[in-house]
mmCIF file of C-alpha atoms and ligand atoms in Angstrom:
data_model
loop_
_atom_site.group_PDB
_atom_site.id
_atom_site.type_symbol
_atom_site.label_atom_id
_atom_site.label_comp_id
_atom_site.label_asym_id
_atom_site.label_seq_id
_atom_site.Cartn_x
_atom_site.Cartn_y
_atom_site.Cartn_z
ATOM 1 C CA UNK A 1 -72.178 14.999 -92.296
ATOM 2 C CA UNK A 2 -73.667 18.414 -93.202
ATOM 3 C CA UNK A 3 -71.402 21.617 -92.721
ATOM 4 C CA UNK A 4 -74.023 22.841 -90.358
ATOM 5 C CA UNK A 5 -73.262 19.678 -88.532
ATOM 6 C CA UNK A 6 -70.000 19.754 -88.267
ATOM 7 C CA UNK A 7 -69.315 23.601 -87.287
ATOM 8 C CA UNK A 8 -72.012 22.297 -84.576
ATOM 9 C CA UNK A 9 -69.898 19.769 -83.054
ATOM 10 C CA UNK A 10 -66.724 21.924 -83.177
ATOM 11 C CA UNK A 11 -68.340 24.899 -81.736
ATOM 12 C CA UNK A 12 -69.217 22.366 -78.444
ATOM 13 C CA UNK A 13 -66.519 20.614 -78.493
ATOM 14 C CA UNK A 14 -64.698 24.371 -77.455
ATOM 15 C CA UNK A 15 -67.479 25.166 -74.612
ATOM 16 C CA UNK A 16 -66.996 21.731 -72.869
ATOM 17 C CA UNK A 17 -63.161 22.266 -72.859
ATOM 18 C CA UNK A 18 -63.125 25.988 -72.572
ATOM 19 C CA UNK A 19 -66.166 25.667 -69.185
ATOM 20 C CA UNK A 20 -64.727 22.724 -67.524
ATOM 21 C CA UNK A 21 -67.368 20.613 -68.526
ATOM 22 C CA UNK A 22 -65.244 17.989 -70.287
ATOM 23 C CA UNK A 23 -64.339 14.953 -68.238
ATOM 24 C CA UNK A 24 -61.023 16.264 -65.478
ATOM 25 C CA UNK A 25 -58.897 14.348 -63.429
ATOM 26 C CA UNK A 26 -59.584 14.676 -59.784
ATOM 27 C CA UNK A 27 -57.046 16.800 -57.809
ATOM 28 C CA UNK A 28 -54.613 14.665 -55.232
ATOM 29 C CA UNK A 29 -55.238 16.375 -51.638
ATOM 30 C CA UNK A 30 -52.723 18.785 -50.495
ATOM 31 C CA UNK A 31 -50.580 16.529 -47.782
ATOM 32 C CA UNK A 32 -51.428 18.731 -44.387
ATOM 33 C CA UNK A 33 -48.357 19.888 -43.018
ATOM 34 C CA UNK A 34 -47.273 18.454 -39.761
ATOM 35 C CA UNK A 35 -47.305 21.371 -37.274
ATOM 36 C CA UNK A 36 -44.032 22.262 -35.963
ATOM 37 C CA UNK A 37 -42.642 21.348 -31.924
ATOM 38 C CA UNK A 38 -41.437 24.178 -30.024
ATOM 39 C CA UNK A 39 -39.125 24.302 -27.281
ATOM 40 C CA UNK A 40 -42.457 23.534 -25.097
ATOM 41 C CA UNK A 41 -42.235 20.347 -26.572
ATOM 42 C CA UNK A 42 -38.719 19.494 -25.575
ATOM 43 C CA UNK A 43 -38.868 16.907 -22.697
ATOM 44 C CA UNK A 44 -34.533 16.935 -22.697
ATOM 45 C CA UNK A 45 -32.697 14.283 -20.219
ATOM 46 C CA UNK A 46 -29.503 15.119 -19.711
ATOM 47 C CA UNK A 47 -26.962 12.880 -18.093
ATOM 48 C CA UNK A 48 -24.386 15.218 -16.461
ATOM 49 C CA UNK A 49 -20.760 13.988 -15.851
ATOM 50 C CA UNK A 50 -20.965 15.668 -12.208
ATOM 51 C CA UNK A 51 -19.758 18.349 -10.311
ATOM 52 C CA UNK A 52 -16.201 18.584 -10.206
ATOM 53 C CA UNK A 53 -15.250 21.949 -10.459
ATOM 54 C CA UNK A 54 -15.875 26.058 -11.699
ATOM 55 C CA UNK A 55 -16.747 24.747 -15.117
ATOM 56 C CA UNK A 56 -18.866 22.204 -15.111
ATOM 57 C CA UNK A 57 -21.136 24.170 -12.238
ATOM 58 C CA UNK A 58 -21.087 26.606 -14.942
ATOM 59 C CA UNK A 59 -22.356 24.423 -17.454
ATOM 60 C CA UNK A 60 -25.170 22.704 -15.357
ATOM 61 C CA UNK A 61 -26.465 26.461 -14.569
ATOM 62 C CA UNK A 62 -26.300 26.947 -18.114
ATOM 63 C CA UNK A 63 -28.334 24.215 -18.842
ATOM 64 C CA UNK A 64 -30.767 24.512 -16.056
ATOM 65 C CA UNK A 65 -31.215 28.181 -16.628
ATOM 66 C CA UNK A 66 -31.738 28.381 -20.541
ATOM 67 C CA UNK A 67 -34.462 25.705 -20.634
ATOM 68 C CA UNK A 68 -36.533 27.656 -17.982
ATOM 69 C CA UNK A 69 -35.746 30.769 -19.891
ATOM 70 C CA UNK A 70 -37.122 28.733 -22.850
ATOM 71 C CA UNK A 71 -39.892 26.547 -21.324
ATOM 72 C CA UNK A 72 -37.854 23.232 -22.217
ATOM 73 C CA UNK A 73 -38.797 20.759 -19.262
ATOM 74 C CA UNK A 74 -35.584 19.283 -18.133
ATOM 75 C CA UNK A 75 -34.868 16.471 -16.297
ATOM 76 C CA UNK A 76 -31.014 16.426 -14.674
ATOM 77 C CA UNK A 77 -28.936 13.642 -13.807
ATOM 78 C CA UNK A 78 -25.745 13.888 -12.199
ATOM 79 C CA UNK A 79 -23.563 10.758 -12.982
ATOM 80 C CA UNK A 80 -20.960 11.493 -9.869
ATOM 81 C CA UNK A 81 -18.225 11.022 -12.411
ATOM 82 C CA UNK A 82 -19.154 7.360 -12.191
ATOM 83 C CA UNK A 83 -19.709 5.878 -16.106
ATOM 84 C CA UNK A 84 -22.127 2.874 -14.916
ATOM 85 C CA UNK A 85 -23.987 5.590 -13.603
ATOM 86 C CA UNK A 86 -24.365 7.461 -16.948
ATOM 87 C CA UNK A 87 -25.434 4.255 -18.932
ATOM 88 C CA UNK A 88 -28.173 3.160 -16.689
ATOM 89 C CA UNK A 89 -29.337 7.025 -16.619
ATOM 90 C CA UNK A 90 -29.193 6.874 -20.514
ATOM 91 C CA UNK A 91 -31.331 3.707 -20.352
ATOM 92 C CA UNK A 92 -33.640 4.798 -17.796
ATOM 93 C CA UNK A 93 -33.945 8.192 -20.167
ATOM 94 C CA UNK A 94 -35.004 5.781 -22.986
ATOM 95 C CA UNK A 95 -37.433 3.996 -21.680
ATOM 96 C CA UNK A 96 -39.468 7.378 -19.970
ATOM 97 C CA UNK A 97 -42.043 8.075 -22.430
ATOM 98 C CA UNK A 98 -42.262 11.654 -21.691
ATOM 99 C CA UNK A 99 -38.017 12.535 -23.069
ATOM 100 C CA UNK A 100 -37.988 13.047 -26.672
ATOM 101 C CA UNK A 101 -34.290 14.308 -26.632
ATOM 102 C CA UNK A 102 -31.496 12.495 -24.351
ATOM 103 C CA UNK A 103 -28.291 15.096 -23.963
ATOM 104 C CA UNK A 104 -24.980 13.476 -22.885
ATOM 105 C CA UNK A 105 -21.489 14.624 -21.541
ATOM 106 C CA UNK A 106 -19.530 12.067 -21.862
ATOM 107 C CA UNK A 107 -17.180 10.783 -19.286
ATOM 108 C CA UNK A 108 -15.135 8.326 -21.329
ATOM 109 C CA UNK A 109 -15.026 8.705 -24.968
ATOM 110 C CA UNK A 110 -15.897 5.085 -26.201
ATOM 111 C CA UNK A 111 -18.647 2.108 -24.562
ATOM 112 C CA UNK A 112 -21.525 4.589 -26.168
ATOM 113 C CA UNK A 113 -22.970 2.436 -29.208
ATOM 114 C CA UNK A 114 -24.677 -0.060 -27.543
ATOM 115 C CA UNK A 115 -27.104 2.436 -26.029
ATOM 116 C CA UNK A 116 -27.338 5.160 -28.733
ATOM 117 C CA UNK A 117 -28.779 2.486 -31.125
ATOM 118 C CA UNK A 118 -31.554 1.566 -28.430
ATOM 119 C CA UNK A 119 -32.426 5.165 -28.297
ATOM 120 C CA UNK A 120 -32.262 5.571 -31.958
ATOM 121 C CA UNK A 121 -34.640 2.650 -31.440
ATOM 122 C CA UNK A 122 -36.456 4.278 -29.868
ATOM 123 C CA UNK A 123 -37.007 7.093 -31.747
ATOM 124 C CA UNK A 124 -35.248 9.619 -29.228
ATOM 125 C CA UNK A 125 -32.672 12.442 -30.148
ATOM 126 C CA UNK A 126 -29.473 12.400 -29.331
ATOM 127 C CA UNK A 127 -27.391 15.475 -28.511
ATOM 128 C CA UNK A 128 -23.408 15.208 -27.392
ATOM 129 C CA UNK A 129 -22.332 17.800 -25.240
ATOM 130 C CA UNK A 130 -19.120 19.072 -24.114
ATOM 131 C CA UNK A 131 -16.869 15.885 -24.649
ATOM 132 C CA UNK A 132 -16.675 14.463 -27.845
ATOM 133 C CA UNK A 133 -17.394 10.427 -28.176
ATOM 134 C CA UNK A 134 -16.015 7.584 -30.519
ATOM 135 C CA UNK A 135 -19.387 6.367 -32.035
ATOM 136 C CA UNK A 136 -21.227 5.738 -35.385
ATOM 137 C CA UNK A 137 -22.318 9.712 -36.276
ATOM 138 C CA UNK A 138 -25.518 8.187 -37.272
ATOM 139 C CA UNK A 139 -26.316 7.518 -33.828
ATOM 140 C CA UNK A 140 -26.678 11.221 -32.982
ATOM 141 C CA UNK A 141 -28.271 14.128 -34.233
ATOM 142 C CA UNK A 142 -24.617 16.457 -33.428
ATOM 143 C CA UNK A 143 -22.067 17.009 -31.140
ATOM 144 C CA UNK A 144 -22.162 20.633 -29.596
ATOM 145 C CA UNK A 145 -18.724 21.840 -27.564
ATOM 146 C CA UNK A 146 -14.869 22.627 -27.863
ATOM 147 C CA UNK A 147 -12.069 21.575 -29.985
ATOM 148 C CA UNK A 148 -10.179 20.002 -27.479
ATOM 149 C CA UNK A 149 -6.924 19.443 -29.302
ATOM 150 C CA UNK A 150 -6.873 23.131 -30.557
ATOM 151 C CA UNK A 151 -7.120 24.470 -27.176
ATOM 152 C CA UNK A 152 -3.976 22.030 -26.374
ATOM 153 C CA UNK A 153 -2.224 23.498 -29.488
ATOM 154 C CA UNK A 154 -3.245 26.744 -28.056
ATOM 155 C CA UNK A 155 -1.895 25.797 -24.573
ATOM 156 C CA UNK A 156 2.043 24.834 -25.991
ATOM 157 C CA UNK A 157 1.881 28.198 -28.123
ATOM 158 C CA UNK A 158 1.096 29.974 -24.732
ATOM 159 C CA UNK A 159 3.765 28.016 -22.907
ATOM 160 C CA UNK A 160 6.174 28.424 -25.323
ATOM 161 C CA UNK A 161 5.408 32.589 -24.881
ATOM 162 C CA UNK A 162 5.738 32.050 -21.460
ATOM 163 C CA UNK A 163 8.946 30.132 -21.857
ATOM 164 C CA UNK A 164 10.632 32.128 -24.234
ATOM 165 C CA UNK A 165 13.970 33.249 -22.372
ATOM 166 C CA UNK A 166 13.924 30.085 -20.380
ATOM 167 C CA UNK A 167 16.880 28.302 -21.024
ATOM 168 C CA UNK A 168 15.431 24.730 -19.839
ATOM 169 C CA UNK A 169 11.650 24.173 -20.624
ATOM 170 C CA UNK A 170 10.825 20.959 -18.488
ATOM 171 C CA UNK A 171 6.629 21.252 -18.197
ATOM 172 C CA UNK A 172 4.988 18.950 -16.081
ATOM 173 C CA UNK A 173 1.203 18.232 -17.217
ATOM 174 C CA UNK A 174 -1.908 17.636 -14.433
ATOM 175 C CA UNK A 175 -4.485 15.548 -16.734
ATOM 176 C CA UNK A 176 -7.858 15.553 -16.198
ATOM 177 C CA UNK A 177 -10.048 11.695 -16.238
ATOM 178 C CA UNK A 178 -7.781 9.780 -18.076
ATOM 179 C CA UNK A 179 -10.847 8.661 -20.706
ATOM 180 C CA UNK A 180 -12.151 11.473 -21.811
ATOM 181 C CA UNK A 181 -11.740 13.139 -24.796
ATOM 182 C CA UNK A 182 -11.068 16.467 -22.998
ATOM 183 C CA UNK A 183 -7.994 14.885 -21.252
ATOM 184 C CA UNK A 184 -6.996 13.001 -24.492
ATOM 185 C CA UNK A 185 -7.217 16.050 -27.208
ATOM 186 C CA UNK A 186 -5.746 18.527 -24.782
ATOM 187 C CA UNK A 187 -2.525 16.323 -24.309
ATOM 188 C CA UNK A 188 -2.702 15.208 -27.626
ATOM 189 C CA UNK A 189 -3.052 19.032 -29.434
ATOM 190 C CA UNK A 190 0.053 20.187 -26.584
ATOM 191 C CA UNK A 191 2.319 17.377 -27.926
ATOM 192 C CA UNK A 192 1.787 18.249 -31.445
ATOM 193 C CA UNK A 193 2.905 21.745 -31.103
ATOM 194 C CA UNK A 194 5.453 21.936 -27.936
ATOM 195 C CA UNK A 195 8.708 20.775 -29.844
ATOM 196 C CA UNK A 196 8.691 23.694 -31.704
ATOM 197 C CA UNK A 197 10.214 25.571 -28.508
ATOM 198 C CA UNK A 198 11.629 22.566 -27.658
ATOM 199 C CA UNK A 199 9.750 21.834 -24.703
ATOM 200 C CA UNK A 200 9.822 18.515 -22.713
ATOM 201 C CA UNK A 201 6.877 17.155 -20.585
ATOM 202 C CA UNK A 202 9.021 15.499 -18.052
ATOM 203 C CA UNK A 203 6.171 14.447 -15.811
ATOM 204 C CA UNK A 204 2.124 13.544 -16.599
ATOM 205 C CA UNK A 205 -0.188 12.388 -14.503
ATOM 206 C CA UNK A 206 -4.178 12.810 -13.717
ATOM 207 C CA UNK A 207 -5.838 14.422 -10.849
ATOM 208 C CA UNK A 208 -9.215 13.776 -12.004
ATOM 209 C CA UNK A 209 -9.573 17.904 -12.591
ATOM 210 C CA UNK A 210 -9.687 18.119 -8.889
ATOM 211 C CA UNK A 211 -7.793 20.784 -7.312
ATOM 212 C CA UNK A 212 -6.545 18.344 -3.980
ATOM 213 C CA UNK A 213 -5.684 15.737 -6.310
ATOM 214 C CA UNK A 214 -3.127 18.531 -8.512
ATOM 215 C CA UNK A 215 -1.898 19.705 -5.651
ATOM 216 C CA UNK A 216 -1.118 16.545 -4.157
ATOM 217 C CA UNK A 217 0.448 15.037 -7.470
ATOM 218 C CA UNK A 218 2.594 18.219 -7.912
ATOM 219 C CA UNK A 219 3.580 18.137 -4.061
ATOM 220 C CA UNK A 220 5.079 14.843 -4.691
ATOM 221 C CA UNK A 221 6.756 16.084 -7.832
ATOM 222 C CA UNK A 222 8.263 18.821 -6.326
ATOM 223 C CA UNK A 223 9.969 16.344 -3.858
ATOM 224 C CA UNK A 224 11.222 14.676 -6.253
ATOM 225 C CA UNK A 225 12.935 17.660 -8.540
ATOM 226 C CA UNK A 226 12.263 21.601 -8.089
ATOM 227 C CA UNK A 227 14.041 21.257 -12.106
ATOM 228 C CA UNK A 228 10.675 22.254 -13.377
ATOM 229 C CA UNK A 229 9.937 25.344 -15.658
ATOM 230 C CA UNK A 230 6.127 25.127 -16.407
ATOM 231 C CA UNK A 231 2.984 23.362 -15.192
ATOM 232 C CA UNK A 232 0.518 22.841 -18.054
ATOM 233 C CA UNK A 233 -3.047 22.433 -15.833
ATOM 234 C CA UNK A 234 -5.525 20.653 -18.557
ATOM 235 C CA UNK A 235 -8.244 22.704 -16.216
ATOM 236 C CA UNK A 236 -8.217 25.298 -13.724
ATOM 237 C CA UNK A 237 -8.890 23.415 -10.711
ATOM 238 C CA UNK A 238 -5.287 21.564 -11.055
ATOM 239 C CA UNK A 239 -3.624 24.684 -11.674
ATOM 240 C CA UNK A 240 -4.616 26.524 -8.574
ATOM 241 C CA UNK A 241 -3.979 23.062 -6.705
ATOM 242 C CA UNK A 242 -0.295 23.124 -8.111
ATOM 243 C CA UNK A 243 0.165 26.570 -7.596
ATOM 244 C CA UNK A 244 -0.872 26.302 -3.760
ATOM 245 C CA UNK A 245 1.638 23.314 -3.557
ATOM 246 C CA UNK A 246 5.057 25.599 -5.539
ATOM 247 C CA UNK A 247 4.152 27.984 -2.708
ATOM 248 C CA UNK A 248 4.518 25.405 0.195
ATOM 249 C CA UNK A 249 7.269 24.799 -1.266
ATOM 250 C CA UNK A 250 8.962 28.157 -0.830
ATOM 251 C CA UNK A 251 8.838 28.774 -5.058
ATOM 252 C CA UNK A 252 6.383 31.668 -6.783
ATOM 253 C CA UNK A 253 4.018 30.298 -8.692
ATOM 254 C CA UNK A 254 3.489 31.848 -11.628
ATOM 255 C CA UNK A 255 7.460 33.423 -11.367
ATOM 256 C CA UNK A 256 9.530 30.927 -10.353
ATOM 257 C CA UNK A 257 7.377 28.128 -11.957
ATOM 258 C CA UNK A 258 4.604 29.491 -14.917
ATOM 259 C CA UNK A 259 1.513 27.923 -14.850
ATOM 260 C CA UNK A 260 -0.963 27.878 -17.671
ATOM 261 C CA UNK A 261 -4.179 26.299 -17.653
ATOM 262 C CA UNK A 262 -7.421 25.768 -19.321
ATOM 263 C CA UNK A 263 -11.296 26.424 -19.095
ATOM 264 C CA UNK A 264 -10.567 30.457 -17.548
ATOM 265 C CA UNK A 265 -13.420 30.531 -14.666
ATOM 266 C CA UNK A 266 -13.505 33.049 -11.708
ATOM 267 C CA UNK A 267 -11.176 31.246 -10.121
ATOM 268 C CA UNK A 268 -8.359 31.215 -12.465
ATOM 269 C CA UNK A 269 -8.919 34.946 -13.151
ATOM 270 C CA UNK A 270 -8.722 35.890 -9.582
ATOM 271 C CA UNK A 271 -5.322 33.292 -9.450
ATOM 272 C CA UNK A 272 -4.047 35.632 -12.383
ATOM 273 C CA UNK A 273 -4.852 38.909 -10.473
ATOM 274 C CA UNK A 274 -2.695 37.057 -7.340
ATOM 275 C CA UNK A 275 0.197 36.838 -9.887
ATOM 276 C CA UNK A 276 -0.113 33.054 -9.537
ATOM 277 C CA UNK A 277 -1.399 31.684 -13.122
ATOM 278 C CA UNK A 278 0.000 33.487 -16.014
ATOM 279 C CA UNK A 279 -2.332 32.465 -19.040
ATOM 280 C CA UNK A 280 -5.365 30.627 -19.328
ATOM 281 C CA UNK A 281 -6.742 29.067 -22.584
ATOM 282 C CA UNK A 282 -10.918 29.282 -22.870
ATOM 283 C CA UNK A 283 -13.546 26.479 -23.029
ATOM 284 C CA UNK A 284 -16.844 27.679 -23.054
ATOM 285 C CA UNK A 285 -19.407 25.800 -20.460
ATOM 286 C CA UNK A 286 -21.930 28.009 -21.775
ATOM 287 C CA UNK A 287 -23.742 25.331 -24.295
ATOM 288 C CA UNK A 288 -27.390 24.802 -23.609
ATOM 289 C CA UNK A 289 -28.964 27.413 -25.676
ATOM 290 C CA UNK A 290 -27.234 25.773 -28.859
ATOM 291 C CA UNK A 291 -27.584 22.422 -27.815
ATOM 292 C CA UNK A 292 -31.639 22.893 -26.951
ATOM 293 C CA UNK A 293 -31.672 24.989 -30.385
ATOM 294 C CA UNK A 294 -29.915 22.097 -32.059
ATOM 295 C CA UNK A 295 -32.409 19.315 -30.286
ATOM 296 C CA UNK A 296 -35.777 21.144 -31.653
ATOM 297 C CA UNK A 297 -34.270 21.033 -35.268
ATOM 298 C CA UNK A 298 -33.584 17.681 -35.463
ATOM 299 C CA UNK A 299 -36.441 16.694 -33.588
ATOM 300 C CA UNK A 300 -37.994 18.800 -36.373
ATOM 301 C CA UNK A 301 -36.607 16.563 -39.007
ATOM 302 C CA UNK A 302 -34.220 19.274 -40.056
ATOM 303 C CA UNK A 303 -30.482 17.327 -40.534
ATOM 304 C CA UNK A 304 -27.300 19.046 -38.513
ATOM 305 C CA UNK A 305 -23.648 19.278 -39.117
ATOM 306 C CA UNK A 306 -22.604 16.388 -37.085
ATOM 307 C CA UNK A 307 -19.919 19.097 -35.174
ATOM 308 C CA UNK A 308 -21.151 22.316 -33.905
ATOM 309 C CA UNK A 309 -17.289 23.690 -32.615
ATOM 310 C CA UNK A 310 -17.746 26.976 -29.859
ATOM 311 C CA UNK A 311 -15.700 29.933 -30.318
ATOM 312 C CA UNK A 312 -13.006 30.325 -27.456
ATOM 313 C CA UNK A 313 -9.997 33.088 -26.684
ATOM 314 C CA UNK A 314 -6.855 33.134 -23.847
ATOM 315 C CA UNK A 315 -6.451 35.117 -21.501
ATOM 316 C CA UNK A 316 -3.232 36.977 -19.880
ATOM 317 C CA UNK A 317 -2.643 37.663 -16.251
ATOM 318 C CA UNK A 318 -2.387 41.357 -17.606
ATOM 319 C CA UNK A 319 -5.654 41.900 -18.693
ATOM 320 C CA UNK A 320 -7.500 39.427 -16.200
ATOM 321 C CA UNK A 321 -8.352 42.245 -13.774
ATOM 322 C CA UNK A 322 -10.505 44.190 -16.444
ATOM 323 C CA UNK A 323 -11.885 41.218 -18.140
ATOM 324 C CA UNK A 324 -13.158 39.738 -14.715
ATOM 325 C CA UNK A 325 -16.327 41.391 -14.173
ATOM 326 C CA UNK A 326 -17.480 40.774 -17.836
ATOM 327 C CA UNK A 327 -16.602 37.151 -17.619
ATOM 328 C CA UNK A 328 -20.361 35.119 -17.136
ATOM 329 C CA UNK A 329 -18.570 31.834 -15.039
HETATM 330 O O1 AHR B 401 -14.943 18.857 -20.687
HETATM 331 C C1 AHR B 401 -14.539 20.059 -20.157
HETATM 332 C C2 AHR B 401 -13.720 19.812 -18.936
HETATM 333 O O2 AHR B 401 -14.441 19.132 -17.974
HETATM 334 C C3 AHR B 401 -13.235 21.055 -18.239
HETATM 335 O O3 AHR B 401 -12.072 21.579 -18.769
HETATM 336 C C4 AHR B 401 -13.019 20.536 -16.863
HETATM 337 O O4 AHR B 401 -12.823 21.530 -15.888
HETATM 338 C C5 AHR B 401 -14.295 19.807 -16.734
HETATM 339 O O5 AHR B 401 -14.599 19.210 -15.644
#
């Protein structure tokens, strides 16, 4: 090979690498992106526990009134506090093509796995609200609402404030449905912290969260001893029950006997301005804009913490009469 020649070939060797004219490897195509659902996408079935009091009417309007605010279409179901009634719901919610998301509040805590795998099945997205369940965490996308036990924790604290120059501290304690982890964590978190004021629970017993029920369990307590210093109501309902039944009974409510109970709607405020209830321990109803916010993630593919906790205060008979009108439920 000349030296003509070869300067030549390395001379085009440069222009077919430097121009793009050598040989290239064709370019995989860019993946297209999957466009993302908004809240107009979110056909949500909820399967409500039913309507048993201030809070859970609360709740219901919460959810009813966010997903028109937010275009979700909802479809409600109100289980009448009756748990065959929420499993066929959940199954009737799996098989309607038009619910992406399924929302439940849970009436009893366990008999859920069966049905969450069929909807994971069936490619729906779960959302637990309000009452926590005993299930697989893989089953659902998260569980949005209240740390039960801490509010019962919060509840003996209270009591034991209330309490404090009392030389006997016999509490009796109105439980809501036996099953469900609101009833369970409440009595549970009051248990773990009431011996450290030496309080006794000398009587427990449901009344379903029902305000007739409380006052009908307490009136029968009441027959049976007036040695009580402190009704612990796991909701408002049975403390404004047991408060109506101290009073038939010639006591004060709220004086002779404290009363502290839990959720703090209207009602228990306006029993605190009457001098009745003395402290009431928060649990937010207000849920549906995190739990729809939670359901378009995952439905997104995004992954959630599998326990979104809400943020919740007491209240004091004191203060009730200026916190009223800012209270939402
Ligand atoms: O799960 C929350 C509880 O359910 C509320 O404390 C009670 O009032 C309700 O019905």
């Amino acid at each position: 090979m000349t030296k003509k020649l070869f300067l030549l070939l390395v001379v085009a060797a440069f222009v077919f690498s430097a121009f793009g004219c050598a040989p290239q490897a064709t370019p995989a195509p860019e993946p297209t992106a999957k466009p993302k659902l908004t809240y107009k996408d979110l056909t949500v079935g909820f399967i409500q526990t039913g309507s048993e009091g201030g809070w859970r009417a609360a709740n219901t309007a919460s959810f009813k009134e966010t997903a028109e605010q937010l275009g979700v279409n909802l479809k409600f179901y109100d289980a009448q506090n009756k748990l065959e009634n929420q499993i066929s719901a959940f199954r009737n919610f799996i098989s309607d093509k038009d619910v992406n998301v399924i929302v439940l509040a849970a009436l009893e805590t366990t008999g859920w796995d069966e049905v969450l795998q069929e909807a994971k099945d069936a490619g729906k997205v779960v959302v637990i609200e309000d009452r926590r369940i005993d299930a697989s965490e893989n089953l659902y996308a998260t569980y949005i609402g209240s740390d039960f036990a801490e509010e019962g924790r919060k509840a003996a604290d209270e009591m034991c404030k209330l309490l404090e120059g009392s030389e006997k501290k016999n509490v009796v304690e109105l439980v809501g449905n036996v099953g469900s982890s609101a009833a369970k964590d409440r009595g549970q978190g009051f248990r773990e912290k009431m011996e450290e004021c030496g309080i006794t629970v000398v009587k427990s017993q449901t009344a379903n969260w029902d305000a007739t029920e409380g006052k009908a369990v307490m009136e029968a307590w009441l027959k049976e001893t007036k040695d009580i210093q402190g009704v612990f109501g796991q909701n408002d309902e049975m403390g404004m029950g047991a408060a109506q039944a101290i009073e038939e009974a010639g006591l004060k409510p709220g004086v002779d006997i404290k009363i502290l109970t839990v959720d703090a709607t209207a009602g228990a405020f306006k029993a605190m301005i009457a001098g009745q209830i003395n402290t009431v321990v928060e649990c937010n109803p207000l849920l549906a804009p995190q739990v729809y916010e939670a359901a378009l993630k995952a439905l997104n593919g995004e992954s959630l913490p599998k326990w979104i906790p809400s943020q919740e205060g007491v209240f004091y008979a004191k203060d009730a009469e200026t916190i009223l009108p800012t209270r939402k439920y």
